[in-house]
mmCIF file of C-alpha atoms and ligand atoms in Angstrom:
data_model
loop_
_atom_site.group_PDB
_atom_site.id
_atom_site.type_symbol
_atom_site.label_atom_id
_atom_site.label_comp_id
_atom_site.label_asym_id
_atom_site.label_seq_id
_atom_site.Cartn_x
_atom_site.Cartn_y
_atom_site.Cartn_z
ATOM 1 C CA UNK Z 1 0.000 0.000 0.000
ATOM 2 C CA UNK Z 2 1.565 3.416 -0.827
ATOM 3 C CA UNK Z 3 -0.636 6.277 1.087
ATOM 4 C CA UNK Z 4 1.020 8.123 3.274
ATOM 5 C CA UNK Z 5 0.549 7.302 7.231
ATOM 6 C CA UNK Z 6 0.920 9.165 10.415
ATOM 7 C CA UNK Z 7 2.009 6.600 12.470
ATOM 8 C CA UNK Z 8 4.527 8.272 14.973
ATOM 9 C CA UNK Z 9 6.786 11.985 14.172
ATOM 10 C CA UNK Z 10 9.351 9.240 12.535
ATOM 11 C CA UNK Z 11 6.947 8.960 9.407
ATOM 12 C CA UNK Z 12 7.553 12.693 8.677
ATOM 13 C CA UNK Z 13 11.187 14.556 7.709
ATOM 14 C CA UNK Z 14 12.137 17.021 10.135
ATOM 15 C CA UNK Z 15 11.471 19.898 8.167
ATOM 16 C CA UNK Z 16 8.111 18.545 7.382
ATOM 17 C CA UNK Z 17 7.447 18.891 11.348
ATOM 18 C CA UNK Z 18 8.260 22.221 11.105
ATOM 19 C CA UNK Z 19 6.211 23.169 8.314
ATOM 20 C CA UNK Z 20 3.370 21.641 9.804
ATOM 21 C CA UNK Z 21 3.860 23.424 12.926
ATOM 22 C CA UNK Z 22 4.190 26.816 11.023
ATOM 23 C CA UNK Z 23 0.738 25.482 8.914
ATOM 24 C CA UNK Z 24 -0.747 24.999 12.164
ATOM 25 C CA UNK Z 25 0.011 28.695 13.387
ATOM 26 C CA UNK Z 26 -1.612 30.179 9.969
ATOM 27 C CA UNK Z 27 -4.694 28.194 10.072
ATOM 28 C CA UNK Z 28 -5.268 29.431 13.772
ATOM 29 C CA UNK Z 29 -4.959 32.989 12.288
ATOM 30 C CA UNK Z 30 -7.415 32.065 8.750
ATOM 31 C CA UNK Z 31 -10.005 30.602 12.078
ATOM 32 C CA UNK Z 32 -9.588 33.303 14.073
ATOM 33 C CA UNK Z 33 -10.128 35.920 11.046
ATOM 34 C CA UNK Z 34 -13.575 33.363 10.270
ATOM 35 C CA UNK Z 35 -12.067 33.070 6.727
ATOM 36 C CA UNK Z 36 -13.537 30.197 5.329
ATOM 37 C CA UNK Z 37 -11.191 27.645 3.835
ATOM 38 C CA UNK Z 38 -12.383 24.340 2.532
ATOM 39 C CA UNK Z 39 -9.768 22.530 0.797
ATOM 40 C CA UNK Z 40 -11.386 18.719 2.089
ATOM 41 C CA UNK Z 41 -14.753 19.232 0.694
ATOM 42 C CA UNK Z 42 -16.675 15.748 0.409
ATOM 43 C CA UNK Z 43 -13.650 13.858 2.152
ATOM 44 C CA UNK Z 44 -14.443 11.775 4.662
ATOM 45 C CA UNK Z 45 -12.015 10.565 8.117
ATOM 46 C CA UNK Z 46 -13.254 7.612 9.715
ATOM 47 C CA UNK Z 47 -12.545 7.857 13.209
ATOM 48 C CA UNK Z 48 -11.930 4.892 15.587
ATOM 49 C CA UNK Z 49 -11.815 4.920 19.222
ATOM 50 C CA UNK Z 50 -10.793 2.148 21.332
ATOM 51 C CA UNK Z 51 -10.279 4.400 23.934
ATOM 52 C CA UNK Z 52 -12.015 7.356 26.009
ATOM 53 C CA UNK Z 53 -11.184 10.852 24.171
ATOM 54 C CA UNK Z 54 -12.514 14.396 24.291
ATOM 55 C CA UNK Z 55 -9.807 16.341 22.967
ATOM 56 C CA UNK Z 56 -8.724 14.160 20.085
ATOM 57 C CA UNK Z 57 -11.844 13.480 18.857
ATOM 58 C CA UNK Z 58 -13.649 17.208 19.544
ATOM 59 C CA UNK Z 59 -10.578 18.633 17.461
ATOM 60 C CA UNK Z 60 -10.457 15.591 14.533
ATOM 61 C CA UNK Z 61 -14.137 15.940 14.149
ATOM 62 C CA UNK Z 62 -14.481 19.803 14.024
ATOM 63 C CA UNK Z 63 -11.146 20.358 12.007
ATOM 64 C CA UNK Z 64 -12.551 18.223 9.173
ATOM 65 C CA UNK Z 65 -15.774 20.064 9.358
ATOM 66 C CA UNK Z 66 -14.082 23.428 9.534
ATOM 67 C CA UNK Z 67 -12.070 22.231 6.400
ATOM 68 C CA UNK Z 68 -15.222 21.213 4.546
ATOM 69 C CA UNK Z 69 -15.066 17.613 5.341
ATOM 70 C CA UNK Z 70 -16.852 15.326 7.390
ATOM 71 C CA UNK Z 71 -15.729 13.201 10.230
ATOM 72 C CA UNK Z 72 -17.861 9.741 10.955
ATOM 73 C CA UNK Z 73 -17.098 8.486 14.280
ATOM 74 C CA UNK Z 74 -16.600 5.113 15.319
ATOM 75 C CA UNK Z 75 -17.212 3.141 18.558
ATOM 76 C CA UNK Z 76 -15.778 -0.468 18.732
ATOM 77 C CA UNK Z 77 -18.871 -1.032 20.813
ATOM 78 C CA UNK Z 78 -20.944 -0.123 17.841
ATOM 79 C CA UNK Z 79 -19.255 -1.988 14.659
ATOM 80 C CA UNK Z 80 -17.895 -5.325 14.002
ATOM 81 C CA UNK Z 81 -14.050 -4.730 15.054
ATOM 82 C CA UNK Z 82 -15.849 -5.142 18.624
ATOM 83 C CA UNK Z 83 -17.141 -8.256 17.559
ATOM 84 C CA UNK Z 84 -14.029 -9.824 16.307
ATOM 85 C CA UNK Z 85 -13.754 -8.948 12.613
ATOM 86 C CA UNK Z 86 -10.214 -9.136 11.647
ATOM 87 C CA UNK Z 87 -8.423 -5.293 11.737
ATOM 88 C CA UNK Z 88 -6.873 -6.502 8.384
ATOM 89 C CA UNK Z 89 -10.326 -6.796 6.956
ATOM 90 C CA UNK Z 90 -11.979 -3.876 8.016
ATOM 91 C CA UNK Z 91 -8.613 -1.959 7.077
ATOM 92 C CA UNK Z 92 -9.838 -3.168 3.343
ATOM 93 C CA UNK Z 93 -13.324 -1.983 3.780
ATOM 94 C CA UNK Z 94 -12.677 1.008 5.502
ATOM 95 C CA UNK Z 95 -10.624 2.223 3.493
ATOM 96 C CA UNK Z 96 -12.342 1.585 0.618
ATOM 97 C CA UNK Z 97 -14.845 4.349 1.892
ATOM 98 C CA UNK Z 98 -13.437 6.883 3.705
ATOM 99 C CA UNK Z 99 -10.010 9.436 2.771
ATOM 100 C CA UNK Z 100 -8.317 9.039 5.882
ATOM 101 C CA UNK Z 101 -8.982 6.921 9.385
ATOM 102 C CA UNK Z 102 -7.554 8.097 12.663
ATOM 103 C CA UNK Z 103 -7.069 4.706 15.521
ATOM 104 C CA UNK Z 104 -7.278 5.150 19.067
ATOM 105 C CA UNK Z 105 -6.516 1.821 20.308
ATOM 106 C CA UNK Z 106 -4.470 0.235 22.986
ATOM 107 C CA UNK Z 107 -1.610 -2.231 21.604
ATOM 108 C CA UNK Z 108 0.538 -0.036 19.053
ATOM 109 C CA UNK Z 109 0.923 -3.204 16.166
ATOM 110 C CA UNK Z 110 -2.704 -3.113 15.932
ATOM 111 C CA UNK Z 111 -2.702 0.642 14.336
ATOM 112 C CA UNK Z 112 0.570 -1.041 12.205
ATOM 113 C CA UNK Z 113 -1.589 -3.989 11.028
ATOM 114 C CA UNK Z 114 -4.348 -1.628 10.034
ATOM 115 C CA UNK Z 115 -2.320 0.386 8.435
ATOM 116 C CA UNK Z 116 -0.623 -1.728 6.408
ATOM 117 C CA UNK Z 117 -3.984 -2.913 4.964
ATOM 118 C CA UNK Z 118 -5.354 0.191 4.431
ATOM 119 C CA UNK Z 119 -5.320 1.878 1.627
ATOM 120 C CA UNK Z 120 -5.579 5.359 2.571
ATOM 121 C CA UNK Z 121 -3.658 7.515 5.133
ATOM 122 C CA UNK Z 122 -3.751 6.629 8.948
ATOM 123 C CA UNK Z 123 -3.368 8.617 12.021
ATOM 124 C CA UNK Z 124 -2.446 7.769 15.173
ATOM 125 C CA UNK Z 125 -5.061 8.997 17.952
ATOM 126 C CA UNK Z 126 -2.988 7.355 20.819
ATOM 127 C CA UNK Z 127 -2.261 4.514 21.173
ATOM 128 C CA UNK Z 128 -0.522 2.412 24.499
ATOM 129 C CA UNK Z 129 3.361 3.737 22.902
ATOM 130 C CA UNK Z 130 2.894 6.840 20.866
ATOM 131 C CA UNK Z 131 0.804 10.164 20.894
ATOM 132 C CA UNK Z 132 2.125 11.859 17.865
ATOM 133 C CA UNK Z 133 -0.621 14.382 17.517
ATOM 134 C CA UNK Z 134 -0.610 15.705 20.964
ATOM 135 C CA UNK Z 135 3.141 16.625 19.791
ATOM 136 C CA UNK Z 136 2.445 18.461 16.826
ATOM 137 C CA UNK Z 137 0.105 21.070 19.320
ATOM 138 C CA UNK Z 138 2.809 20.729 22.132
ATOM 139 C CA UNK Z 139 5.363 21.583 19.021
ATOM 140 C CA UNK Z 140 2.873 24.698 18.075
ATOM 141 C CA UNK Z 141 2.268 25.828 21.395
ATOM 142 C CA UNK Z 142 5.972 26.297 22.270
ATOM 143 C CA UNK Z 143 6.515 28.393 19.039
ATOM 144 C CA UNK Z 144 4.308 30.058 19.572
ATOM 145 C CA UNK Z 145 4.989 31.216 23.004
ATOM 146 C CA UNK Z 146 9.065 31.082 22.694
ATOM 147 C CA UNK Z 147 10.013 30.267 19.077
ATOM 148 C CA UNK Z 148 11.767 27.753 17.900
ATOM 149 C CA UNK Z 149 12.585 24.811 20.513
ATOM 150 C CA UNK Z 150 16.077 23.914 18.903
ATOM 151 C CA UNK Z 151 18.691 23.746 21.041
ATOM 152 C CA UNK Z 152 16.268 23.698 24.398
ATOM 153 C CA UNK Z 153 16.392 21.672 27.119
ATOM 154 C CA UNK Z 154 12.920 19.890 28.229
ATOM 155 C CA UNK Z 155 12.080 18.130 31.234
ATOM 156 C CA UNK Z 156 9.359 15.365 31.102
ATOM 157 C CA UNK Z 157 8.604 14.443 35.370
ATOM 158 C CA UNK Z 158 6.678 11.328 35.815
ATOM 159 C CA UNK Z 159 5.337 7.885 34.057
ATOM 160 C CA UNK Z 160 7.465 6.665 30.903
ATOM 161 C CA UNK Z 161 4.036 6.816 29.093
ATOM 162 C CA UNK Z 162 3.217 7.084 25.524
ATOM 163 C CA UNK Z 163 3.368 10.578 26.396
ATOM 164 C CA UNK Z 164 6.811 10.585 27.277
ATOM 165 C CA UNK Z 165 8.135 8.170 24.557
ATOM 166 C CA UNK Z 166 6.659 10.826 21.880
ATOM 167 C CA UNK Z 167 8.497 13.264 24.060
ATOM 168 C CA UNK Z 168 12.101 11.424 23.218
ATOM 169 C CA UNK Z 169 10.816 10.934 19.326
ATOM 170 C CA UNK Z 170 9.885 14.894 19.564
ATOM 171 C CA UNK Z 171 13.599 15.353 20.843
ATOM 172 C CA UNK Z 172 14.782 13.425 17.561
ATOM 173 C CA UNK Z 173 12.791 15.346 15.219
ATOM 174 C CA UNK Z 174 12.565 18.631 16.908
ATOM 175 C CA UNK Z 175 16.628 18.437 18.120
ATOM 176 C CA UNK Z 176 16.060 19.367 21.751
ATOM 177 C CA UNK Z 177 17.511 18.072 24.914
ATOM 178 C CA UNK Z 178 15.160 15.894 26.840
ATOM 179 C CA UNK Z 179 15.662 15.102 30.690
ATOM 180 C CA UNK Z 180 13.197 12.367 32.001
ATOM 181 C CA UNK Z 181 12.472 12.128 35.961
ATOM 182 C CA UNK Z 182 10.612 9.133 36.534
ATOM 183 C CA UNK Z 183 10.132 6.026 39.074
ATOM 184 C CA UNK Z 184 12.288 3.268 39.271
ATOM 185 C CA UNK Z 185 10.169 0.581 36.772
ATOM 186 C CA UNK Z 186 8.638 3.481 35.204
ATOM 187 C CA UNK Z 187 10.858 4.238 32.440
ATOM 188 C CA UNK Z 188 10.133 4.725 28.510
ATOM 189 C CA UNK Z 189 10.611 1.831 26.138
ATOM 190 C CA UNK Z 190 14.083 1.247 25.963
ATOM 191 C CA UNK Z 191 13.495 0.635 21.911
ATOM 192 C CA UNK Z 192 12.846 4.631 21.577
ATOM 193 C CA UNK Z 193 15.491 5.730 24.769
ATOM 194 C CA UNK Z 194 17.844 3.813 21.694
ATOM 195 C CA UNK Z 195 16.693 6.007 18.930
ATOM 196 C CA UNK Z 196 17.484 8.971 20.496
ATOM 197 C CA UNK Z 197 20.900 8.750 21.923
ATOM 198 C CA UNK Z 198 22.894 10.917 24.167
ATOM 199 C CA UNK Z 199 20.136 13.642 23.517
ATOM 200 C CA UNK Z 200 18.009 11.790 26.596
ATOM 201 C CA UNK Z 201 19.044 11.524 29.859
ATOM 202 C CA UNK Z 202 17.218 10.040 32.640
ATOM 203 C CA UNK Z 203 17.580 10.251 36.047
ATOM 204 C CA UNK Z 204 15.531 9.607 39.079
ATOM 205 C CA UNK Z 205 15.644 13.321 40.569
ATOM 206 C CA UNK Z 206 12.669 15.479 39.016
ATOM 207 C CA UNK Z 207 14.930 18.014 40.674
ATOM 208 C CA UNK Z 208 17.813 17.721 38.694
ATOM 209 C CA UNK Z 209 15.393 17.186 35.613
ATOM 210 C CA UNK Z 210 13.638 20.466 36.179
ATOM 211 C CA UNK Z 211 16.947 22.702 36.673
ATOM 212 C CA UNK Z 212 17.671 24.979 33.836
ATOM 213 C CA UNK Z 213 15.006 23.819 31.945
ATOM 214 C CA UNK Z 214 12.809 25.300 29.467
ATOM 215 C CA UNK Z 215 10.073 23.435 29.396
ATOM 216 C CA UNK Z 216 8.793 20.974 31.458
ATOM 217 C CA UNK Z 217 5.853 18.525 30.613
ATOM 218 C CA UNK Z 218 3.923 15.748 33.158
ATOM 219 C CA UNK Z 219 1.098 13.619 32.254
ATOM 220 C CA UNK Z 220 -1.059 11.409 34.389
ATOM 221 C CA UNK Z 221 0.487 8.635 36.732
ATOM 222 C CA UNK Z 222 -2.104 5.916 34.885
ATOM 223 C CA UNK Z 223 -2.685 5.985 31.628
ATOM 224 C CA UNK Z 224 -5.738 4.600 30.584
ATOM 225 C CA UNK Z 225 -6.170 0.878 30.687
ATOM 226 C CA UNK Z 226 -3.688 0.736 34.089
ATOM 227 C CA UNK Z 227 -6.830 1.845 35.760
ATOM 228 C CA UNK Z 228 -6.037 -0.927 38.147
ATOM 229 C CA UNK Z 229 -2.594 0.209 38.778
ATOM 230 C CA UNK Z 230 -3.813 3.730 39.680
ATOM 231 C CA UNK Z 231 -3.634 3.505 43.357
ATOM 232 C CA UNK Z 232 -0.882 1.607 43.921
ATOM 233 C CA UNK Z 233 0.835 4.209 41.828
ATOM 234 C CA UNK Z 234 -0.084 7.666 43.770
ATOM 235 C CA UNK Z 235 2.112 6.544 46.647
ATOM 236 C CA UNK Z 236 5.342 5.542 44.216
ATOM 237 C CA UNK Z 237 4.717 8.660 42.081
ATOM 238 C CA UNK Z 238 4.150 11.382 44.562
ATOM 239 C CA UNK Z 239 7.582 13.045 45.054
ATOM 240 C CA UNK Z 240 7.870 13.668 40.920
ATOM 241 C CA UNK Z 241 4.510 15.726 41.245
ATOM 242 C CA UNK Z 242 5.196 19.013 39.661
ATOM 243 C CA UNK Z 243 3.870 22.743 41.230
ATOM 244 C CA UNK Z 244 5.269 25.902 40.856
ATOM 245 C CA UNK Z 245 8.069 25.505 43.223
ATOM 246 C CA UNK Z 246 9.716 22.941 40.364
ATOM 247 C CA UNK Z 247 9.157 25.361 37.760
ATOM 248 C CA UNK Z 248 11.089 27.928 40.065
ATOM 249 C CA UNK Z 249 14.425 25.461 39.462
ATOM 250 C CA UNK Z 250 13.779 25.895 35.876
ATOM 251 C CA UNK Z 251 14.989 28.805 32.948
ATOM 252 C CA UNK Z 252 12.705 31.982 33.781
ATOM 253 C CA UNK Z 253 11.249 31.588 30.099
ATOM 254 C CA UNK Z 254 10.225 27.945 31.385
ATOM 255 C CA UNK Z 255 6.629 26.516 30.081
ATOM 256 C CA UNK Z 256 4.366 24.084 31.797
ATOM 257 C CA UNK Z 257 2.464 21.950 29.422
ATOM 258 C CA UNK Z 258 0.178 18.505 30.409
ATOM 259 C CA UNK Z 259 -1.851 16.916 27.350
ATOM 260 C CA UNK Z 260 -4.530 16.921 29.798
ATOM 261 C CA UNK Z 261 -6.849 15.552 30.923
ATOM 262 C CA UNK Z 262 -5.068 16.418 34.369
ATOM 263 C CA UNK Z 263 -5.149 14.769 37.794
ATOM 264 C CA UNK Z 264 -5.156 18.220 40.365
ATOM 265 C CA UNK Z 265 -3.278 17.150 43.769
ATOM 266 C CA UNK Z 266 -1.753 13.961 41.664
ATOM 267 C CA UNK Z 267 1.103 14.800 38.673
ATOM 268 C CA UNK Z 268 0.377 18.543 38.924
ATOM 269 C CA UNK Z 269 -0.555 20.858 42.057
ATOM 270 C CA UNK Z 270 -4.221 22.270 41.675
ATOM 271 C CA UNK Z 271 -2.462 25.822 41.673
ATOM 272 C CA UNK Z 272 0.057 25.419 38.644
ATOM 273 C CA UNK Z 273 -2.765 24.495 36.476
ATOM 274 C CA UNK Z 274 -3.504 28.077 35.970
ATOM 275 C CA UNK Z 275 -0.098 29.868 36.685
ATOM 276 C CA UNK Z 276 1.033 32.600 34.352
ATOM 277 C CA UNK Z 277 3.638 29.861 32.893
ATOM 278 C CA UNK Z 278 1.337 26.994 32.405
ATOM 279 C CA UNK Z 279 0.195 26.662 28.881
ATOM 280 C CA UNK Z 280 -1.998 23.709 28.971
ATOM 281 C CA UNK Z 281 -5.145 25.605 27.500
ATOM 282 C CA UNK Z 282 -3.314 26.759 24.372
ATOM 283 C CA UNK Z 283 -1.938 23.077 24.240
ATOM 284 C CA UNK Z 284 -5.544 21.702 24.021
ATOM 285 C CA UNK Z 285 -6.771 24.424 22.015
ATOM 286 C CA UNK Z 286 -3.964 23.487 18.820
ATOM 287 C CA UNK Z 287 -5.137 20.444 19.107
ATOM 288 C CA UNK Z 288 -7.434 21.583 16.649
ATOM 289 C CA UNK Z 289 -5.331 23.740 14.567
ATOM 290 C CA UNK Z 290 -2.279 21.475 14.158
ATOM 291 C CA UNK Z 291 -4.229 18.768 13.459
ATOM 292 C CA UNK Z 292 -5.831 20.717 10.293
ATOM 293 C CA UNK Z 293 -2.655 21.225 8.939
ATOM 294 C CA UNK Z 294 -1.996 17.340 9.238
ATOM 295 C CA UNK Z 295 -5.053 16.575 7.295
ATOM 296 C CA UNK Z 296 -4.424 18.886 4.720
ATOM 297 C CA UNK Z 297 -0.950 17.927 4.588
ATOM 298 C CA UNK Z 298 -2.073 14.107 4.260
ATOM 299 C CA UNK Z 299 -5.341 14.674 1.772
ATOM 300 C CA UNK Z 300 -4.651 17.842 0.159
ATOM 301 C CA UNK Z 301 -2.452 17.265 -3.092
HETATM 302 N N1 CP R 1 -4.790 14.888 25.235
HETATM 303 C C1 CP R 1 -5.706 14.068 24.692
HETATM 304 O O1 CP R 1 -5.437 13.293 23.785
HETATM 305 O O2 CP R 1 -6.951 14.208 25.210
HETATM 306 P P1 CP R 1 -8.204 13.240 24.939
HETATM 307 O O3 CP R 1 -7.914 11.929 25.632
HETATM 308 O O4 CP R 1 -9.357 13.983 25.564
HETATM 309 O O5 CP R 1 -8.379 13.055 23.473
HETATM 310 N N1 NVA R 2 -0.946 8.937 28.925
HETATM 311 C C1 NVA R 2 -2.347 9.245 28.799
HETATM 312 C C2 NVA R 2 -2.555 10.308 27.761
HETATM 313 C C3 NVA R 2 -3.996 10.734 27.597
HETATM 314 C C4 NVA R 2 -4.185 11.742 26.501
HETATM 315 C C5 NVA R 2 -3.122 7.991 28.457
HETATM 316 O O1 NVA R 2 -2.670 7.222 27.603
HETATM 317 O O2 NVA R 2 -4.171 7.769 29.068
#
């Protein structure tokens, strides 16, 4: 199959990123003007959700509509991948309908599998290794507020999530310096701590992470489906929460950003939520805006 997938930041060049980023910026600006732009008129994304969402599928599904599209989504609950239809087969079908399809879904090789069956681009909603979208508004958001993040040094304080893995790819791609203060047991994938090199350092001190740094990013302790896990975890977790007092040991042009949605009193302190360096509403907010330029950068010739 030869479209063109979205599968982690690996699947674009690094100066595709960046003009992504950058497209993301200017379509915020046509929005905010209420120009009307509708490059994806009569496409279609087929949306499937394994998982819980509200930001990922409120942006998705009012990004296509914005850009004259439609967006159909999909509950396992509600179609025949729930019932045990192979992912290969409704890849084939899909895909035979729809422009694009963006996958929530838990195990990472099941997005792969689809993918590789499908024959029209596929984006990665999340999945239990990678959240390359929420990257592409992190990505946005920092421009935005501080220009490019070359050169930077990021801290990422907490689980070795998907969330943090697409942190050390974002490092790659974005060429930053990424410090990661997490748990004994809780570290990234090893497989992505390889692909990045010396540019990743880990260390168990959220201290040491957060010093000098100029951003620094948490995201919950449990991740959906480690529901069970969740309080057992709040007592191994709790010295890597992050409040305004770490942000203090950090660069004064230091960002906070969390993909949300956030645990208050958990992985951040109720009151850093809305300090004047936390940036976690613009972060949500591109969701919708980087995410149109991925679309148009996937469908639009
Ligand atoms: N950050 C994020 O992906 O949020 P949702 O789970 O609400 O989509
Ligand atoms: N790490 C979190 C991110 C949610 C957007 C999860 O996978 O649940």
């Amino acid at each position: 199959m030869t479209a063109r997938h979205f599968l982690s930041l690996m699947d674009c060049s690094q100066s595709e990123l960046v003009s992504l980023i950058k497209r993301g910026v200017e379509l915020k600006a046509l929005h905010r003007q209420g120009a009307i732009y509708e490059p994806l008129k009569n496409r279609v994304l087929g949306m499937i959700f394994e998982k819980a969402s509200t930001r990922t599928r409120v942006s998705f599904e009012a990004g296509m509509i914005q850009l004259g599209g439609q967006a159909i989504f999909l509950s396992p609950r509600d179609t025949q991948l729930g019932r045990g239809e192979p992912i290969e087969d409704s890849a084939r079908v899909l895909s035979s309908m729809v422009d694009a399809v963006m996958i929530r879904t838990f195990a990472h090789a099941e997005l792969q599998t689809f993918a590789a069956h499908s024959k029209v681009p596929v984006i990665n909603g999340l999945t239990d290794d990678l959240h390359p979208c929420q990257l592409l508004a992190d990505m946005q958001t920092y421009l935005e507020h501080r220009g490019s993040i070359q050169g930077k040094t990021v801290a990422w304080i907490g689980d070795g999530n998907n969330m943090c893995n697409t942190f050390i790819q974002a490092a790659v791609q974005f060429d930053f310096n990424l410090r990661i203060a997490c748990p004994e047991g809780f570290e990234p994938d090893q497989q992505f701590l390889d692909q990045a090199g010396d540019r990743v350092m880990l260390t168990r001190d959220p201290r040491e992470a957060a010093a000098g740094a100029h951003l620094i990013n948490t995201d919950v302790w449990a991740s959906m489906g480690q529901e069970d896990e969740a309080e057992s975890r709040l007592k191994r977790f709790a010295p890597f929460q992050v409040t305004p007092a770490t942000l203090d040991l950090a660069d004064e042009s230091v960002l906070f950003m969390h993909c949300l949605p956030a645990h208050r009193g958990e992985e951040v302190s109720t009151e850093l939520m809305d300090d004047p360096r936390s940036v976690v509403w613009d972060q949500a907010e591109n969701r919708l805006h980087a995410q149109k330029a991925l679309v148009e950068f996937l469908l639009v010739d």
